[in-house]
PDB file of C-alpha atoms in Angstrom:
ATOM      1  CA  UNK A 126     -17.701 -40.973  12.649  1.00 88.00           C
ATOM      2  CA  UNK A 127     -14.015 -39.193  12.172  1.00 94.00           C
ATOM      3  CA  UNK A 128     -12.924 -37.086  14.237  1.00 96.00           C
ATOM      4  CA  UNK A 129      -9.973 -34.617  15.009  1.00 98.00           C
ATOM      5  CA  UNK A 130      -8.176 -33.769  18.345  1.00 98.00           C
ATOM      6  CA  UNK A 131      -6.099 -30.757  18.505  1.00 97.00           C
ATOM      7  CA  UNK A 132      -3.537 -30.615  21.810  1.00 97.00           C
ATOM      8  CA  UNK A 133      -0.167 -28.378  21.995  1.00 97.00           C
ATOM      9  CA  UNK A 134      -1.851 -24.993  22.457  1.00 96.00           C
ATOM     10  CA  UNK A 135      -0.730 -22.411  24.813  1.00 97.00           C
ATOM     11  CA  UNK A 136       0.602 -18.580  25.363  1.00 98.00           C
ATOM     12  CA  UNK A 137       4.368 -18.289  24.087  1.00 98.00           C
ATOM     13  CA  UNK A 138       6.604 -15.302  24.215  1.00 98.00           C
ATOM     14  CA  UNK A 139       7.424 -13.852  20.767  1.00 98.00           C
ATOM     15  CA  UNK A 140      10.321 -15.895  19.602  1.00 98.00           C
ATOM     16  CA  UNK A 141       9.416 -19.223  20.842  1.00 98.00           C
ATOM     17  CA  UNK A 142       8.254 -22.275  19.915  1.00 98.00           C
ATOM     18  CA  UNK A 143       4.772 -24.394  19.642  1.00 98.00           C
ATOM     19  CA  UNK A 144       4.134 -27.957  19.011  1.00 98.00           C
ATOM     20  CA  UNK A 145       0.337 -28.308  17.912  1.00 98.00           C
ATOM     21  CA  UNK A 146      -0.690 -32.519  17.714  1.00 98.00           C
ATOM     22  CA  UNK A 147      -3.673 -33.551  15.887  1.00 98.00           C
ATOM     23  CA  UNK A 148      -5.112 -36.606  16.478  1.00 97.00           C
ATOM     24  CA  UNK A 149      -7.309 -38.543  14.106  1.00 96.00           C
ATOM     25  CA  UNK A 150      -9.756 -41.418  15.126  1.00 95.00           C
ATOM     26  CA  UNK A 151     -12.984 -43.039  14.109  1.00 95.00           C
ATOM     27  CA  UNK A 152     -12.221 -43.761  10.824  1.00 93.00           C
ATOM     28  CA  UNK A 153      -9.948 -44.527   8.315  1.00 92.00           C
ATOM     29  CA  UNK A 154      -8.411 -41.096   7.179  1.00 92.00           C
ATOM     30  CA  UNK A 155      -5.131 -42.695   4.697  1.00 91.00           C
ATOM     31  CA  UNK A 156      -6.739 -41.258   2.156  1.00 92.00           C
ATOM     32  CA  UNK A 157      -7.800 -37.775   3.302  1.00 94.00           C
ATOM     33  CA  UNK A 158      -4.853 -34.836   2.942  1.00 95.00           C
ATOM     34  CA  UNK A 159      -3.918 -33.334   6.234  1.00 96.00           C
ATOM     35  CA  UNK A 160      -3.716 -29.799   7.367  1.00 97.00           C
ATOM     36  CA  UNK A 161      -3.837 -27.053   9.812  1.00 98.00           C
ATOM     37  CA  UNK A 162      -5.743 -23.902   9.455  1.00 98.00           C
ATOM     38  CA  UNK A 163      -5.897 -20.732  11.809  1.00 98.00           C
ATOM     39  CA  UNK A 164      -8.475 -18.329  12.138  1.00 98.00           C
ATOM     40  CA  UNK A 165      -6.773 -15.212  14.320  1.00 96.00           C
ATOM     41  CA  UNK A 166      -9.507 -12.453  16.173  1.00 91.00           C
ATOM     42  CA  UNK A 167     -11.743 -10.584  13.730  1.00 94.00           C
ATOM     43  CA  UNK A 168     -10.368 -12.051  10.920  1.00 96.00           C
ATOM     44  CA  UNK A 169     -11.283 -15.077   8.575  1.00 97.00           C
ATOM     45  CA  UNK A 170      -9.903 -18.682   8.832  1.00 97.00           C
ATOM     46  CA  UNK A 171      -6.608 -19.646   6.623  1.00 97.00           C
ATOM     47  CA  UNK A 172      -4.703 -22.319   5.522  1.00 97.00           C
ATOM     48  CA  UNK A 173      -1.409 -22.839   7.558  1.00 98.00           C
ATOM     49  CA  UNK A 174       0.171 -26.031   5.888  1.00 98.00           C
ATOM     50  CA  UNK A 175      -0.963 -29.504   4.687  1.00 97.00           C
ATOM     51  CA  UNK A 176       0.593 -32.939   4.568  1.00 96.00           C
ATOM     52  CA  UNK A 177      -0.376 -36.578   3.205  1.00 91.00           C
ATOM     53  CA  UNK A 178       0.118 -39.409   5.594  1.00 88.00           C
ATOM     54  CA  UNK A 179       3.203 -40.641   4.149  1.00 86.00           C
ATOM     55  CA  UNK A 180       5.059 -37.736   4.443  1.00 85.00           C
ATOM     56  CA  UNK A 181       6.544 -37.286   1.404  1.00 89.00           C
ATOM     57  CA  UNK A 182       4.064 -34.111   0.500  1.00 92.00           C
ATOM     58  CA  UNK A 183       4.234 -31.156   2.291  1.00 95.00           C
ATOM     59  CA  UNK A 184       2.768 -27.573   1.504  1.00 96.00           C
ATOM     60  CA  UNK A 185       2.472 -24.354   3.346  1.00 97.00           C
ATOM     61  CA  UNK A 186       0.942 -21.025   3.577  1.00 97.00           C
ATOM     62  CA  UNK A 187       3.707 -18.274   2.811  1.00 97.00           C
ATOM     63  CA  UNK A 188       3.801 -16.921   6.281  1.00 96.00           C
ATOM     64  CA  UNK A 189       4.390 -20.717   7.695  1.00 97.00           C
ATOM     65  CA  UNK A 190       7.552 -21.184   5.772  1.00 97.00           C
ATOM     66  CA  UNK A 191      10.715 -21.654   7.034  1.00 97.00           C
ATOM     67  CA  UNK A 192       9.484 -21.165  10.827  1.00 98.00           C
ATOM     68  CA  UNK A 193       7.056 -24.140  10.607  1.00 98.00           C
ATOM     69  CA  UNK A 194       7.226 -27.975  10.327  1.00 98.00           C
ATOM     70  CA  UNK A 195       4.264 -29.863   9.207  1.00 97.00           C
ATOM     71  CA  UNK A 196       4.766 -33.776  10.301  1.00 96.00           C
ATOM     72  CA  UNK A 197       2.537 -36.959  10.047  1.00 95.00           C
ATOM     73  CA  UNK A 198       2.874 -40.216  11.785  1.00 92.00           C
ATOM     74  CA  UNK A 199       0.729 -42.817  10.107  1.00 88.00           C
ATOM     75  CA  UNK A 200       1.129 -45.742  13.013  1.00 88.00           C
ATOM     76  CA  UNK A 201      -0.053 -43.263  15.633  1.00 90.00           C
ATOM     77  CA  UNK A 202      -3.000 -41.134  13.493  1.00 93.00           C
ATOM     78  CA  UNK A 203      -1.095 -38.057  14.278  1.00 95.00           C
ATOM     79  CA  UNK A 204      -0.380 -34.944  12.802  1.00 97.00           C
ATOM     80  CA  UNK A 205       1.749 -32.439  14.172  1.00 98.00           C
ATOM     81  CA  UNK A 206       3.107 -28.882  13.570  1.00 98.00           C
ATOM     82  CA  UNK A 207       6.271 -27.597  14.857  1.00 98.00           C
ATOM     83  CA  UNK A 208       5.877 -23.722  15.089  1.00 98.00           C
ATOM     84  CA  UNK A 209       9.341 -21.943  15.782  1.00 98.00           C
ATOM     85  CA  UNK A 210      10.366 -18.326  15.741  1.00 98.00           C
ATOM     86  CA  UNK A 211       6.546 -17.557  16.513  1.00 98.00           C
ATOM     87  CA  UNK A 212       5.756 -13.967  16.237  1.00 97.00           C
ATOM     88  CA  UNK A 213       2.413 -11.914  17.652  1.00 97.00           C
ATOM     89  CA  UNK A 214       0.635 -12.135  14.194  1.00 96.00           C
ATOM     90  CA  UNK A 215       0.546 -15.631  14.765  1.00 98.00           C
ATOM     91  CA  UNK A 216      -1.997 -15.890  17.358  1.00 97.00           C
ATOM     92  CA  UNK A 217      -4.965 -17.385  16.673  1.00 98.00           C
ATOM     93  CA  UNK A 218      -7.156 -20.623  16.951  1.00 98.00           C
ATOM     94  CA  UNK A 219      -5.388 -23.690  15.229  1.00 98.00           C
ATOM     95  CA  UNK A 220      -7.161 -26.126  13.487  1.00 98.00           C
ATOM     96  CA  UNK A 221      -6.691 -29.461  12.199  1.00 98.00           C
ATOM     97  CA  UNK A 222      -8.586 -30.521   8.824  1.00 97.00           C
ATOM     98  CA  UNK A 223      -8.675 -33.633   6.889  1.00 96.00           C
ATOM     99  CA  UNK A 224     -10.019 -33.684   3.179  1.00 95.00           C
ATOM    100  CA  UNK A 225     -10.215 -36.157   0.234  1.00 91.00           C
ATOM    101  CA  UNK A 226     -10.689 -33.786  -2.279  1.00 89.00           C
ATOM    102  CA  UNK A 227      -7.459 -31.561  -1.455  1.00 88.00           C
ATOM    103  CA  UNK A 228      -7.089 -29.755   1.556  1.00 88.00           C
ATOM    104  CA  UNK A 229      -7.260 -25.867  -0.524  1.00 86.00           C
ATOM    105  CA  UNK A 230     -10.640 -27.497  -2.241  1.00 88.00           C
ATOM    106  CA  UNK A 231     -12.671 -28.840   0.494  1.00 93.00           C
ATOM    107  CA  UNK A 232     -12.304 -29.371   4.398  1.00 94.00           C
ATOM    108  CA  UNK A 233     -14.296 -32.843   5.255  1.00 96.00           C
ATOM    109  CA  UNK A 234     -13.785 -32.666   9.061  1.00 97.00           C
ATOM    110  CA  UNK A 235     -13.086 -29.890  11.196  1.00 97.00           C
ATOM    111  CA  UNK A 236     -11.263 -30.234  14.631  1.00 97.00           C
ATOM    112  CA  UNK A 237     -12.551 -28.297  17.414  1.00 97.00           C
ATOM    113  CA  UNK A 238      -9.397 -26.104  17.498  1.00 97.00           C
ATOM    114  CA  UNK A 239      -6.695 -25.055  19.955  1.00 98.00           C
ATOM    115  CA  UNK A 240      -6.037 -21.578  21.189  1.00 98.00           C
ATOM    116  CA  UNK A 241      -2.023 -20.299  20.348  1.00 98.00           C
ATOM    117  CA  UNK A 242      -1.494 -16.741  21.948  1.00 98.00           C
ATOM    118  CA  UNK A 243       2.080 -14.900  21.218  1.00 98.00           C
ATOM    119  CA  UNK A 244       2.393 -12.425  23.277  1.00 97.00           C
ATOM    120  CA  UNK A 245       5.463 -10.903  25.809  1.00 93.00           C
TER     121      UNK A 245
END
């Protein structure tokens, strides 16, 4: 059975910087597309940015760009997300997803989820 671990989570002042770690294990996931999602209080869950385990395709949500760095390391089943510049708006729940079909199409495994609060 896969399975996700998120880690980085935390409270941050508005303006500062997050580093969110995902890490896969249990299976084989070279194949799957990587990605975070966030799901913030009251609202639904969205798509944050996504990554394939070579690195060499990246995507993200409008609001992620520029201010955040989606990263995979292959030899250590890790995916990570730099979040700089992090404003209120972004607190929420992070998660880490994994999908073969395309991580906007389908979510095949769900991490638990890490709690990011921005506040001063």
């Amino acid at each position: 059975q896969g399975q996700l671990t998120e880690s980085g989570g935390g409270v941050v002042q508005p303006g500062g910087s997050l580093r969110l770690a995902c890490a896969a294990s249990g299976r084989s996931f070279s194949s799957y597309a990587m990605g975070w999602f966030r799901q913030a209080p009251g609202k639904e869950r969205e798509f944050v940015a996504a990554i394939n385990w070579s690195g060499t395709s990246t995507y993200y949500a409008d609001s992620a760009k520029g201010r955040f760095t989606i990263s995979s390391d292959s030899g250590e089943n890790t995916v990570s997300l730099q979040m700089n510049s992090l404003k209120p708006e972004d607190t929420g729940v992070y998660y880490c997803a994994a999908s073969l079909e395309g991580i906007l199409v389908s979510v095949d495994y769900w991490g638990n989820g890490t709690l990011v609060t921005v506040s001063s």
